[in-house]
Amino acid sequence: MSEWDSGKTPGWGDEPAGAGGRASGASRRKPALPPETDRDWRLIEKLVMSLQAEQRRSRRWGIFFKLLTFVYLFALLFIIRFPMGDGLESVTGEHTALVDVAGPIGADELASADNLVAAIRAAFEDSESKAVILRINSPGGSPVQAGYVYDEILRLREEHPDKKVYAVISDIGASGAYYIAAAADQIYANRASLVGSIGVIAGGFGFADLMDKVGVERRLYTAGENKAFLDPFSPEKPDQVAFWQSVLENTHQQFIAAVKRGRGDRLAEDERLFSGLVWSGEQALELGLIDGLGSASYVARDVVGAEKLVDYSHRKSPLQDLVDQLGVAFGEGAVSRLLEARLALH
């Protein structure tokens, strides 16, 4: 007998030999799995089924979000292609036209001369508009842009003598905004509104001393003795400062002349009127800067006699509004104002 026959211990899958030393064929049985292994297989099966279910859910959610993204992009493209809110609502019957002068007045702003003039012209030319209200909430801005709007309002008033223009100041109507308001037939404000600031301001920075301290040498090459006029990295020159002051004074006199032309003898004899001070609505009424206290709704209802207001204002496109909300426009504007010394009414 070999050692394999004499020393072999039957395993759990073997059958012991019978009395004759051989296993009985009839007694052979199929190997059975231990209970632990059976449970493991059931757990694996459940895990596979749960993974399949999770994959199906993930596919469904993926399809849903892809469809949602497609719908969003389609809607955005539709709004850009066919912007809503730019056109006037369908109007029947008499109404009071409304044009907003909101925010800084400048060529690249919403309250630019192009935008404001186009809206004011449309308001005047509508045969069903009984009067035009300029609803002002602006600290001012470019004297050039304000001057364009002022001149156009005077022209339209002459062209449409039966249609009056009313300026209504809400929170603030100062500087260039008041310049525009002075072209109106009458000006109204709230008792706490800020009105006036009839003056001109220009500013910048001077870095000459700082550059000396840090050891930076300024190298500037020009043709023309005043080409580097008021360069912030060079020391000020008295003759250039005096010349720039004369420019500001001249612009100020233009502003004063426009206000006097618009307000006439309604202005009080007060030397402070054109000093750049800003007044409350109540004070402005006493000084003749405004004609009464009231809102746009009040003027339309009780002064014009056409209570229905129809907005002719130029509006931002939805895409531009989205960009502004993301802060791009703010950052761009802040940098431009930091780097440039711009002439502005104040």
mmCIF file of C-alpha atoms in Angstrom:
data_model
loop_
_atom_site.group_PDB
_atom_site.id
_atom_site.type_symbol
_atom_site.label_atom_id
_atom_site.label_comp_id
_atom_site.label_asym_id
_atom_site.label_seq_id
_atom_site.Cartn_x
_atom_site.Cartn_y
_atom_site.Cartn_z
ATOM 1 C CA MET A 1 0.000 0.000 0.000
ATOM 2 C CA SER A 2 1.306 3.405 -0.887
ATOM 3 C CA GLU A 3 1.542 6.312 1.485
ATOM 4 C CA TRP A 4 -1.215 8.021 -0.440
ATOM 5 C CA ASP A 5 -3.584 5.134 0.351
ATOM 6 C CA SER A 6 -2.541 4.675 3.940
ATOM 7 C CA GLY A 7 -2.213 8.261 5.158
ATOM 8 C CA LYS A 8 -4.955 10.155 3.283
ATOM 9 C CA THR A 9 -7.661 11.698 5.401
ATOM 10 C CA PRO A 10 -10.948 12.188 3.552
ATOM 11 C CA GLY A 11 -11.875 15.821 2.947
ATOM 12 C CA TRP A 12 -15.334 17.345 3.181
ATOM 13 C CA GLY A 13 -15.864 16.703 -0.539
ATOM 14 C CA ASP A 14 -14.799 13.018 -0.469
ATOM 15 C CA GLU A 15 -16.774 9.983 0.477
ATOM 16 C CA PRO A 16 -15.189 7.426 2.829
ATOM 17 C CA ALA A 17 -14.445 3.996 1.381
ATOM 18 C CA GLY A 18 -16.708 1.077 2.139
ATOM 19 C CA ALA A 19 -15.741 -2.146 3.887
ATOM 20 C CA GLY A 20 -13.917 -3.421 0.799
ATOM 21 C CA GLY A 21 -11.738 -0.317 0.644
ATOM 22 C CA ARG A 22 -13.684 1.188 -2.318
ATOM 23 C CA ALA A 23 -16.413 3.848 -2.304
ATOM 24 C CA SER A 24 -19.859 2.699 -3.256
ATOM 25 C CA GLY A 25 -21.087 4.213 -6.504
ATOM 26 C CA ALA A 26 -24.633 4.367 -5.264
ATOM 27 C CA SER A 27 -23.633 6.292 -2.199
ATOM 28 C CA ARG A 28 -21.765 9.056 -4.065
ATOM 29 C CA ARG A 29 -23.363 12.518 -3.503
ATOM 30 C CA LYS A 30 -22.922 16.002 -4.997
ATOM 31 C CA PRO A 31 -20.698 18.310 -2.873
ATOM 32 C CA ALA A 32 -22.736 20.799 -0.817
ATOM 33 C CA LEU A 33 -21.765 24.472 -0.198
ATOM 34 C CA PRO A 34 -21.259 25.586 3.378
ATOM 35 C CA PRO A 35 -23.957 27.936 4.751
ATOM 36 C CA GLU A 36 -21.510 30.867 4.870
ATOM 37 C CA THR A 37 -20.748 30.617 1.152
ATOM 38 C CA ASP A 38 -24.445 30.554 0.256
ATOM 39 C CA ARG A 39 -25.036 33.768 2.190
ATOM 40 C CA ASP A 40 -22.071 35.435 0.486
ATOM 41 C CA TRP A 41 -23.514 34.663 -2.937
ATOM 42 C CA ARG A 42 -26.866 36.089 -1.985
ATOM 43 C CA LEU A 43 -25.181 39.288 -0.759
ATOM 44 C CA ILE A 44 -23.184 39.581 -3.971
ATOM 45 C CA GLU A 45 -26.364 39.097 -6.003
ATOM 46 C CA LYS A 46 -28.147 41.859 -4.067
ATOM 47 C CA LEU A 47 -25.148 44.160 -4.505
ATOM 48 C CA VAL A 48 -25.069 43.613 -8.276
ATOM 49 C CA MET A 49 -28.822 44.240 -8.532
ATOM 50 C CA SER A 50 -28.549 47.461 -6.522
ATOM 51 C CA LEU A 51 -25.672 48.655 -8.718
ATOM 52 C CA GLN A 52 -27.729 48.023 -11.824
ATOM 53 C CA ALA A 53 -30.668 49.933 -10.362
ATOM 54 C CA GLU A 54 -28.361 52.828 -9.449
ATOM 55 C CA GLN A 55 -26.962 52.907 -12.974
ATOM 56 C CA ARG A 56 -30.482 53.057 -14.404
ATOM 57 C CA ARG A 57 -31.337 55.961 -12.079
ATOM 58 C CA SER A 58 -28.121 57.750 -13.018
ATOM 59 C CA ARG A 59 -28.918 57.403 -16.707
ATOM 60 C CA ARG A 60 -32.419 58.776 -16.179
ATOM 61 C CA TRP A 61 -31.124 61.783 -14.203
ATOM 62 C CA GLY A 62 -28.407 62.346 -16.800
ATOM 63 C CA ILE A 63 -31.005 62.476 -19.570
ATOM 64 C CA PHE A 64 -33.135 64.842 -17.473
ATOM 65 C CA PHE A 65 -30.300 67.305 -16.810
ATOM 66 C CA LYS A 66 -29.142 67.214 -20.431
ATOM 67 C CA LEU A 67 -32.676 68.008 -21.531
ATOM 68 C CA LEU A 68 -32.910 70.801 -18.949
ATOM 69 C CA THR A 69 -29.610 72.305 -20.169
ATOM 70 C CA PHE A 70 -30.829 72.144 -23.760
ATOM 71 C CA VAL A 71 -34.076 73.915 -22.863
ATOM 72 C CA TYR A 72 -32.150 76.607 -20.915
ATOM 73 C CA LEU A 73 -29.750 77.276 -23.802
ATOM 74 C CA PHE A 74 -32.593 77.336 -26.302
ATOM 75 C CA ALA A 75 -34.493 79.859 -24.150
ATOM 76 C CA LEU A 76 -31.368 82.010 -23.756
ATOM 77 C CA LEU A 77 -30.758 82.050 -27.498
ATOM 78 C CA PHE A 78 -34.406 82.920 -28.108
ATOM 79 C CA ILE A 79 -34.215 85.854 -25.675
ATOM 80 C CA ILE A 80 -31.024 87.124 -27.312
ATOM 81 C CA ARG A 81 -32.486 86.770 -30.804
ATOM 82 C CA PHE A 82 -35.898 88.159 -29.915
ATOM 83 C CA PRO A 83 -35.381 90.327 -26.806
ATOM 84 C CA MET A 84 -38.497 90.965 -24.786
ATOM 85 C CA GLY A 85 -39.226 94.290 -23.163
ATOM 86 C CA ASP A 86 -37.510 96.471 -25.772
ATOM 87 C CA GLY A 87 -40.709 97.311 -27.560
ATOM 88 C CA LEU A 88 -43.570 99.320 -26.161
ATOM 89 C CA GLU A 89 -46.655 97.606 -24.920
ATOM 90 C CA SER A 90 -49.735 97.986 -27.024
ATOM 91 C CA VAL A 91 -51.321 101.235 -25.940
ATOM 92 C CA THR A 92 -54.748 102.605 -26.696
ATOM 93 C CA GLY A 93 -56.031 105.933 -25.501
ATOM 94 C CA GLU A 94 -54.273 108.849 -23.912
ATOM 95 C CA HIS A 95 -51.380 108.202 -21.575
ATOM 96 C CA THR A 96 -48.377 109.888 -20.020
ATOM 97 C CA ALA A 97 -45.038 108.846 -21.474
ATOM 98 C CA LEU A 98 -42.307 107.910 -19.010
ATOM 99 C CA VAL A 99 -38.550 107.937 -19.640
ATOM 100 C CA ASP A 100 -36.096 106.876 -16.941
ATOM 101 C CA VAL A 101 -32.817 108.746 -16.434
ATOM 102 C CA ALA A 102 -31.164 106.298 -14.064
ATOM 103 C CA GLY A 103 -27.572 105.857 -12.977
ATOM 104 C CA PRO A 104 -24.443 107.628 -14.203
ATOM 105 C CA ILE A 105 -24.769 109.685 -17.358
ATOM 106 C CA GLY A 106 -22.101 108.677 -19.853
ATOM 107 C CA ALA A 107 -21.520 107.498 -23.401
ATOM 108 C CA ASP A 108 -21.109 103.868 -22.321
ATOM 109 C CA GLU A 109 -23.832 103.911 -19.678
ATOM 110 C CA LEU A 110 -27.503 103.017 -19.845
ATOM 111 C CA ALA A 111 -28.223 106.743 -19.394
ATOM 112 C CA SER A 112 -26.283 107.762 -22.491
ATOM 113 C CA ALA A 113 -27.406 110.532 -24.795
ATOM 114 C CA ASP A 114 -28.162 108.042 -27.573
ATOM 115 C CA ASN A 115 -30.441 105.947 -25.368
ATOM 116 C CA LEU A 116 -32.167 108.873 -23.713
ATOM 117 C CA VAL A 117 -32.689 110.900 -26.891
ATOM 118 C CA ALA A 118 -34.148 107.899 -28.748
ATOM 119 C CA ALA A 119 -36.601 107.224 -25.908
ATOM 120 C CA ILE A 120 -37.612 110.883 -25.537
ATOM 121 C CA ARG A 121 -38.177 111.240 -29.283
ATOM 122 C CA ALA A 122 -40.410 108.159 -29.315
ATOM 123 C CA ALA A 123 -42.382 109.572 -26.388
ATOM 124 C CA PHE A 124 -42.892 112.925 -28.115
ATOM 125 C CA GLU A 125 -43.799 111.429 -31.481
ATOM 126 C CA ASP A 126 -46.474 109.111 -30.120
ATOM 127 C CA SER A 127 -49.742 110.884 -30.888
ATOM 128 C CA GLU A 128 -51.443 109.282 -27.882
ATOM 129 C CA SER A 129 -48.907 110.500 -25.310
ATOM 130 C CA LYS A 130 -50.279 113.590 -23.626
ATOM 131 C CA ALA A 131 -47.029 114.610 -21.897
ATOM 132 C CA VAL A 132 -43.543 113.282 -21.143
ATOM 133 C CA ILE A 133 -42.152 112.612 -17.678
ATOM 134 C CA LEU A 134 -38.412 112.248 -17.130
ATOM 135 C CA ARG A 135 -38.094 110.130 -14.000
ATOM 136 C CA ILE A 136 -34.620 111.014 -12.728
ATOM 137 C CA ASN A 137 -32.497 109.079 -10.269
ATOM 138 C CA SER A 138 -28.914 109.953 -11.162
ATOM 139 C CA PRO A 139 -25.862 111.589 -9.535
ATOM 140 C CA GLY A 140 -24.838 113.090 -12.869
ATOM 141 C CA GLY A 141 -21.918 112.399 -15.163
ATOM 142 C CA SER A 142 -20.641 113.648 -18.498
ATOM 143 C CA PRO A 143 -21.478 117.294 -19.314
ATOM 144 C CA VAL A 144 -21.294 116.417 -23.005
ATOM 145 C CA GLN A 145 -23.926 113.673 -22.769
ATOM 146 C CA ALA A 146 -26.134 115.816 -20.528
ATOM 147 C CA GLY A 147 -25.793 118.722 -22.958
ATOM 148 C CA TYR A 148 -26.909 116.574 -25.891
ATOM 149 C CA VAL A 149 -30.048 115.517 -24.037
ATOM 150 C CA TYR A 150 -30.755 119.065 -22.834
ATOM 151 C CA ASP A 151 -30.547 120.475 -26.376
ATOM 152 C CA GLU A 152 -32.753 117.718 -27.803
ATOM 153 C CA ILE A 153 -35.451 118.294 -25.190
ATOM 154 C CA LEU A 154 -35.545 122.008 -26.059
ATOM 155 C CA ARG A 155 -35.781 121.171 -29.757
ATOM 156 C CA LEU A 156 -38.624 118.698 -29.215
ATOM 157 C CA ARG A 157 -40.478 121.192 -27.030
ATOM 158 C CA GLU A 158 -40.403 123.696 -29.876
ATOM 159 C CA GLU A 159 -41.459 121.046 -32.377
ATOM 160 C CA HIS A 160 -44.337 119.836 -30.151
ATOM 161 C CA PRO A 161 -45.510 122.960 -28.290
ATOM 162 C CA ASP A 162 -48.689 121.227 -27.104
ATOM 163 C CA LYS A 163 -46.763 118.489 -25.275
ATOM 164 C CA LYS A 164 -45.086 119.388 -21.986
ATOM 165 C CA VAL A 165 -42.077 117.776 -20.334
ATOM 166 C CA TYR A 166 -41.920 117.200 -16.583
ATOM 167 C CA ALA A 167 -38.806 116.136 -14.684
ATOM 168 C CA VAL A 168 -39.478 114.129 -11.522
ATOM 169 C CA ILE A 169 -36.501 113.547 -9.233
ATOM 170 C CA SER A 170 -36.682 110.523 -6.926
ATOM 171 C CA ASP A 171 -33.628 109.864 -4.728
ATOM 172 C CA ILE A 172 -31.163 112.151 -6.454
ATOM 173 C CA GLY A 173 -31.091 114.530 -9.395
ATOM 174 C CA ALA A 174 -27.727 116.212 -9.158
ATOM 175 C CA SER A 175 -25.049 117.606 -11.411
ATOM 176 C CA GLY A 176 -25.551 116.422 -15.019
ATOM 177 C CA ALA A 177 -28.920 114.938 -14.072
ATOM 178 C CA TYR A 178 -30.135 118.357 -12.950
ATOM 179 C CA TYR A 179 -28.657 119.779 -16.163
ATOM 180 C CA ILE A 180 -31.116 117.547 -18.072
ATOM 181 C CA ALA A 181 -33.980 118.368 -15.683
ATOM 182 C CA ALA A 182 -33.510 122.093 -16.306
ATOM 183 C CA ALA A 183 -34.729 121.575 -19.881
ATOM 184 C CA ALA A 184 -38.161 120.461 -18.653
ATOM 185 C CA ASP A 185 -41.200 122.710 -18.355
ATOM 186 C CA GLN A 186 -41.487 121.873 -14.654
ATOM 187 C CA ILE A 187 -39.467 119.927 -12.090
ATOM 188 C CA TYR A 188 -40.875 117.926 -9.180
ATOM 189 C CA ALA A 189 -39.132 116.027 -6.390
ATOM 190 C CA ASN A 190 -39.691 114.410 -3.035
ATOM 191 C CA ARG A 191 -39.108 116.533 0.062
ATOM 192 C CA ALA A 192 -36.044 114.414 0.883
ATOM 193 C CA SER A 193 -34.644 114.180 -2.654
ATOM 194 C CA LEU A 194 -31.140 115.493 -3.296
ATOM 195 C CA VAL A 195 -31.221 118.261 -5.881
ATOM 196 C CA GLY A 196 -28.665 120.605 -7.430
ATOM 197 C CA SER A 197 -24.899 120.190 -7.229
ATOM 198 C CA ILE A 198 -24.455 122.744 -9.998
ATOM 199 C CA GLY A 199 -20.709 122.637 -10.437
ATOM 200 C CA VAL A 200 -17.897 120.864 -12.286
ATOM 201 C CA ILE A 201 -15.282 118.482 -10.962
ATOM 202 C CA ALA A 202 -12.215 116.749 -12.376
ATOM 203 C CA GLY A 203 -9.752 114.703 -10.390
ATOM 204 C CA GLY A 204 -6.862 112.318 -10.523
ATOM 205 C CA PHE A 205 -3.799 111.167 -8.585
ATOM 206 C CA GLY A 206 -0.215 112.394 -8.236
ATOM 207 C CA PHE A 207 2.561 109.811 -7.859
ATOM 208 C CA ALA A 208 5.653 111.965 -8.342
ATOM 209 C CA ASP A 209 6.750 111.946 -4.680
ATOM 210 C CA LEU A 210 6.019 108.241 -4.328
ATOM 211 C CA MET A 211 8.205 107.450 -7.328
ATOM 212 C CA ASP A 212 11.085 109.424 -5.802
ATOM 213 C CA LYS A 213 10.750 107.487 -2.550
ATOM 214 C CA VAL A 214 10.802 104.076 -4.211
ATOM 215 C CA GLY A 215 13.508 105.067 -6.674
ATOM 216 C CA VAL A 216 11.494 104.845 -9.880
ATOM 217 C CA GLU A 217 12.598 107.072 -12.744
ATOM 218 C CA ARG A 218 9.904 108.509 -15.030
ATOM 219 C CA ARG A 219 10.821 108.422 -18.719
ATOM 220 C CA LEU A 220 8.348 110.297 -20.879
ATOM 221 C CA TYR A 221 8.930 111.469 -24.443
ATOM 222 C CA THR A 222 6.550 113.922 -26.110
ATOM 223 C CA ALA A 223 6.299 116.278 -29.063
ATOM 224 C CA GLY A 224 4.493 119.388 -27.904
ATOM 225 C CA GLU A 225 5.186 121.067 -24.602
ATOM 226 C CA ASN A 226 1.744 120.278 -23.161
ATOM 227 C CA LYS A 227 1.281 116.779 -24.553
ATOM 228 C CA ALA A 228 1.933 115.309 -21.093
ATOM 229 C CA PHE A 229 -0.678 117.659 -19.670
ATOM 230 C CA LEU A 230 -1.288 116.927 -15.953
ATOM 231 C CA ASP A 231 0.662 113.665 -16.144
ATOM 232 C CA PRO A 232 0.124 111.967 -12.734
ATOM 233 C CA PHE A 233 3.726 110.707 -12.621
ATOM 234 C CA SER A 234 5.267 114.151 -13.096
ATOM 235 C CA PRO A 235 5.245 117.202 -10.803
ATOM 236 C CA GLU A 236 2.401 119.650 -11.373
ATOM 237 C CA LYS A 237 3.097 122.732 -13.445
ATOM 238 C CA PRO A 238 1.317 125.904 -12.272
ATOM 239 C CA ASP A 239 0.543 127.091 -15.812
ATOM 240 C CA GLN A 240 -1.091 123.757 -16.694
ATOM 241 C CA VAL A 241 -3.146 123.772 -13.490
ATOM 242 C CA ALA A 242 -4.301 127.323 -14.232
ATOM 243 C CA PHE A 243 -5.284 126.357 -17.768
ATOM 244 C CA TRP A 244 -7.237 123.302 -16.562
ATOM 245 C CA GLN A 245 -9.017 125.470 -14.012
ATOM 246 C CA SER A 246 -10.086 127.780 -16.836
ATOM 247 C CA VAL A 247 -11.578 124.782 -18.672
ATOM 248 C CA LEU A 248 -13.557 123.828 -15.571
ATOM 249 C CA GLU A 249 -14.756 127.402 -15.108
ATOM 250 C CA ASN A 250 -15.863 127.612 -18.719
ATOM 251 C CA THR A 251 -17.809 124.339 -18.427
ATOM 252 C CA HIS A 252 -19.337 125.603 -15.193
ATOM 253 C CA GLN A 253 -20.566 128.759 -16.913
ATOM 254 C CA GLN A 254 -22.171 126.628 -19.618
ATOM 255 C CA PHE A 255 -23.979 124.673 -16.902
ATOM 256 C CA ILE A 256 -25.134 127.860 -15.166
ATOM 257 C CA ALA A 257 -26.396 129.330 -18.444
ATOM 258 C CA ALA A 258 -28.379 126.166 -19.190
ATOM 259 C CA VAL A 259 -30.012 126.215 -15.737
ATOM 260 C CA LYS A 260 -30.860 129.914 -16.001
ATOM 261 C CA ARG A 261 -32.323 129.420 -19.452
ATOM 262 C CA GLY A 262 -34.499 126.547 -18.232
ATOM 263 C CA ARG A 263 -35.558 127.975 -14.874
ATOM 264 C CA GLY A 264 -35.623 131.676 -15.661
ATOM 265 C CA ASP A 265 -36.922 133.993 -12.967
ATOM 266 C CA ARG A 266 -38.081 131.063 -10.843
ATOM 267 C CA LEU A 267 -34.557 130.880 -9.393
ATOM 268 C CA ALA A 268 -33.985 132.641 -6.090
ATOM 269 C CA GLU A 269 -31.328 135.313 -5.764
ATOM 270 C CA ASP A 270 -28.858 133.194 -3.831
ATOM 271 C CA GLU A 271 -25.169 133.113 -4.702
ATOM 272 C CA ARG A 272 -24.886 129.566 -3.280
ATOM 273 C CA LEU A 273 -27.106 128.123 -6.030
ATOM 274 C CA PHE A 274 -24.173 127.579 -8.395
ATOM 275 C CA SER A 275 -21.532 126.736 -5.804
ATOM 276 C CA GLY A 276 -21.855 122.953 -6.177
ATOM 277 C CA LEU A 277 -24.001 122.487 -3.069
ATOM 278 C CA VAL A 278 -26.741 119.885 -3.046
ATOM 279 C CA TRP A 279 -30.125 120.607 -1.494
ATOM 280 C CA SER A 280 -33.053 118.648 -0.132
ATOM 281 C CA GLY A 281 -36.333 118.762 -2.047
ATOM 282 C CA GLU A 282 -37.871 121.220 0.414
ATOM 283 C CA GLN A 283 -34.865 123.519 0.200
ATOM 284 C CA ALA A 284 -34.785 123.233 -3.595
ATOM 285 C CA LEU A 285 -38.424 124.319 -3.729
ATOM 286 C CA GLU A 286 -37.648 127.461 -1.736
ATOM 287 C CA LEU A 287 -34.677 128.226 -3.992
ATOM 288 C CA GLY A 288 -36.677 127.772 -7.183
ATOM 289 C CA LEU A 289 -34.717 124.750 -8.344
ATOM 290 C CA ILE A 290 -37.961 122.753 -8.510
ATOM 291 C CA ASP A 291 -41.646 123.651 -8.931
ATOM 292 C CA GLY A 292 -43.355 121.265 -6.554
ATOM 293 C CA LEU A 293 -43.260 118.122 -4.460
ATOM 294 C CA GLY A 294 -44.646 114.906 -5.930
ATOM 295 C CA SER A 295 -43.961 111.578 -7.632
ATOM 296 C CA ALA A 296 -44.280 110.543 -11.260
ATOM 297 C CA SER A 297 -47.700 109.023 -10.548
ATOM 298 C CA TYR A 298 -48.831 112.265 -8.918
ATOM 299 C CA VAL A 299 -47.702 114.352 -11.882
ATOM 300 C CA ALA A 300 -49.382 112.019 -14.389
ATOM 301 C CA ARG A 301 -52.645 111.945 -12.439
ATOM 302 C CA ASP A 302 -52.991 115.463 -11.027
ATOM 303 C CA VAL A 303 -50.862 117.643 -13.292
ATOM 304 C CA VAL A 304 -51.048 116.016 -16.722
ATOM 305 C CA GLY A 305 -54.471 114.473 -16.297
ATOM 306 C CA ALA A 306 -53.525 111.147 -17.915
ATOM 307 C CA GLU A 307 -52.960 108.703 -15.073
ATOM 308 C CA LYS A 308 -51.806 105.791 -17.209
ATOM 309 C CA LEU A 309 -48.012 105.690 -17.462
ATOM 310 C CA VAL A 310 -46.323 104.023 -20.412
ATOM 311 C CA ASP A 311 -42.593 103.379 -20.140
ATOM 312 C CA TYR A 312 -40.549 104.372 -23.206
ATOM 313 C CA SER A 313 -37.178 103.874 -21.490
ATOM 314 C CA HIS A 314 -34.319 102.048 -23.125
ATOM 315 C CA ARG A 315 -33.608 98.790 -21.281
ATOM 316 C CA LYS A 316 -30.604 96.526 -21.105
ATOM 317 C CA SER A 317 -30.747 93.307 -23.064
ATOM 318 C CA PRO A 318 -31.235 90.193 -20.893
ATOM 319 C CA LEU A 319 -27.720 89.031 -21.763
ATOM 320 C CA GLN A 320 -26.150 92.342 -20.715
ATOM 321 C CA ASP A 321 -28.144 92.264 -17.511
ATOM 322 C CA LEU A 322 -26.814 88.772 -16.794
ATOM 323 C CA VAL A 323 -23.232 89.907 -17.424
ATOM 324 C CA ASP A 324 -23.713 92.858 -15.088
ATOM 325 C CA GLN A 325 -25.066 90.593 -12.373
ATOM 326 C CA LEU A 326 -21.944 88.459 -12.646
ATOM 327 C CA GLY A 327 -19.930 91.556 -11.841
ATOM 328 C CA VAL A 328 -18.096 91.943 -15.140
ATOM 329 C CA ALA A 329 -19.486 95.394 -15.823
ATOM 330 C CA PHE A 330 -18.743 96.526 -12.276
ATOM 331 C CA GLY A 331 -15.120 95.450 -12.455
ATOM 332 C CA GLU A 332 -14.673 97.023 -15.863
ATOM 333 C CA GLY A 333 -16.179 100.295 -14.715
ATOM 334 C CA ALA A 334 -14.132 100.397 -11.503
ATOM 335 C CA VAL A 335 -10.855 99.948 -13.382
ATOM 336 C CA SER A 336 -11.699 102.578 -15.985
ATOM 337 C CA ARG A 337 -12.627 105.103 -13.297
ATOM 338 C CA LEU A 338 -9.483 104.394 -11.331
ATOM 339 C CA LEU A 339 -7.171 104.904 -14.300
ATOM 340 C CA GLU A 340 -8.890 107.861 -15.909
ATOM 341 C CA ALA A 341 -9.489 111.360 -14.598
ATOM 342 C CA ARG A 342 -12.758 112.161 -16.326
ATOM 343 C CA LEU A 343 -14.395 115.550 -16.506
ATOM 344 C CA ALA A 344 -17.801 115.376 -14.835
ATOM 345 C CA LEU A 345 -20.431 117.774 -13.641
ATOM 346 C CA HIS A 346 -20.723 117.843 -9.854
#
